[in-house]
């Protein structure tokens, strides 16, 4: 793989800091060729975390496939929904003895499968 344009982390950090200062706390990251070369997308995610974003969704981790549009849509949905779902699960578990720590808590997925909370 040949990197044509290196990632400018200094500029990225400046622009992410501006977004963070405006109140953004979740970030969805999509770089078109991250299905084949994840390092830049992972670096963007790392800088997002360093700036202070509490939720960072990388398209290459969530949906590792060639098609950029579905990856981007999935990353955006994940970045938007994950903080709300995490808060819901915290309050849900807090309503039970020991926060359900001694129970395997599973949720049904849209495909009918079961998924652990963690």
Coordinates of C-alpha atoms in Angstrom, one line a residue:
X1 CA 0.0 0.0 0.0
X2 CA 1.3 3.4 -0.9
X3 CA 0.2 6.4 1.2
X4 CA -0.2 9.3 -1.2
X5 CA -1.1 11.9 1.5
X6 CA 0.2 11.4 5.0
X7 CA -2.1 12.2 7.9
X8 CA -1.6 15.7 9.3
X9 CA -2.1 15.0 13.0
X10 CA -1.4 18.6 14.0
X11 CA -4.1 19.9 11.7
X12 CA -6.4 17.1 12.7
X13 CA -6.0 17.8 16.4
X14 CA -6.7 21.5 15.9
X15 CA -9.9 20.8 13.9
X16 CA -11.1 18.1 16.4
X17 CA -10.4 20.5 19.3
X18 CA -12.6 23.1 17.6
X19 CA -15.4 20.5 17.3
X20 CA -15.0 19.4 20.9
X21 CA -15.1 23.0 22.1
X22 CA -18.4 23.4 20.3
X23 CA -19.8 20.6 22.4
X24 CA -19.4 17.5 20.2
X25 CA -18.6 14.4 22.3
X26 CA -19.1 11.6 19.7
X27 CA -17.1 11.0 16.5
X28 CA -17.7 8.7 13.6
X29 CA -14.6 8.2 11.5
X30 CA -14.7 7.0 7.9
X31 CA -11.6 7.1 5.7
X32 CA -12.4 5.7 2.2
X33 CA -9.6 3.1 2.0
X34 CA -9.6 2.1 5.7
X35 CA -10.9 -1.4 4.7
X36 CA -7.4 -2.0 3.3
X37 CA -5.2 0.4 5.4
X38 CA -6.6 1.0 8.9
X39 CA -3.6 2.9 10.3
X40 CA -4.8 6.3 9.4
X41 CA -8.4 5.7 10.7
X42 CA -6.9 4.3 13.9
X43 CA -4.7 7.3 14.3
X44 CA -7.7 9.6 13.8
X45 CA -9.5 7.6 16.5
X46 CA -6.6 7.9 18.9
X47 CA -6.4 11.7 18.4
X48 CA -10.2 11.9 19.0
X49 CA -9.7 10.1 22.3
X50 CA -6.8 12.4 23.2
X51 CA -8.9 15.5 22.5
X52 CA -11.6 14.1 24.8
X53 CA -14.3 12.6 22.7
X54 CA -16.1 10.0 24.8
X55 CA -17.4 7.9 21.9
X56 CA -15.3 7.2 18.8
X57 CA -16.7 4.8 16.2
X58 CA -14.2 3.7 13.5
X59 CA -15.8 2.4 10.4
X60 CA -13.1 -0.2 9.8
X61 CA -13.7 -1.8 13.2
X62 CA -17.5 -1.7 13.1
X63 CA -18.0 -2.9 9.6
X64 CA -14.8 -4.0 7.8
X65 CA -15.9 -4.0 4.2
X66 CA -15.0 -2.3 0.9
X67 CA -18.2 -0.2 0.6
X68 CA -17.6 3.2 2.1
X69 CA -21.2 4.4 2.3
X70 CA -22.6 1.5 4.4
X71 CA -19.5 1.7 6.6
X72 CA -20.0 5.4 7.1
X73 CA -23.7 5.1 7.9
X74 CA -23.0 2.3 10.4
X75 CA -20.2 4.3 12.1
X76 CA -22.5 7.4 12.3
X77 CA -25.4 5.3 13.8
X78 CA -22.9 3.8 16.3
X79 CA -21.5 7.1 17.3
X80 CA -24.9 8.6 17.8
X81 CA -26.6 5.7 19.6
X82 CA -23.9 4.2 21.8
X83 CA -23.8 6.9 24.5
X84 CA -27.5 6.8 24.9
X85 CA -27.6 3.0 25.0
X86 CA -24.8 2.9 27.5
X87 CA -26.6 5.3 29.8
X88 CA -29.8 3.3 29.5
X89 CA -27.9 0.1 30.4
X90 CA -26.3 1.7 33.4
X91 CA -29.7 2.8 34.8
X92 CA -31.3 -0.5 33.9
X93 CA -28.7 -2.5 35.7
X94 CA -28.7 -0.1 38.7
X95 CA -32.4 -1.0 39.3
X96 CA -31.5 -4.6 40.3
X97 CA -29.8 -6.1 43.3
X98 CA -26.0 -6.0 42.8
X99 CA -26.5 -4.3 39.5
X100 CA -27.0 -7.8 37.9
X101 CA -23.3 -8.4 38.4
X102 CA -23.9 -12.0 39.2
X103 CA -26.1 -12.6 36.2
X104 CA -25.3 -13.0 32.5
X105 CA -27.3 -10.2 30.9
X106 CA -28.1 -10.7 27.2
X107 CA -30.1 -8.5 24.8
X108 CA -31.8 -9.6 21.7
X109 CA -30.3 -8.2 18.5
X110 CA -32.3 -7.2 15.4
X111 CA -31.4 -10.5 13.8
X112 CA -32.8 -12.5 16.7
X113 CA -29.4 -13.4 18.1
X114 CA -28.3 -12.6 21.7
X115 CA -25.6 -10.2 22.6
X116 CA -23.9 -9.7 26.0
X117 CA -24.0 -6.3 27.5
X118 CA -20.2 -5.8 27.5

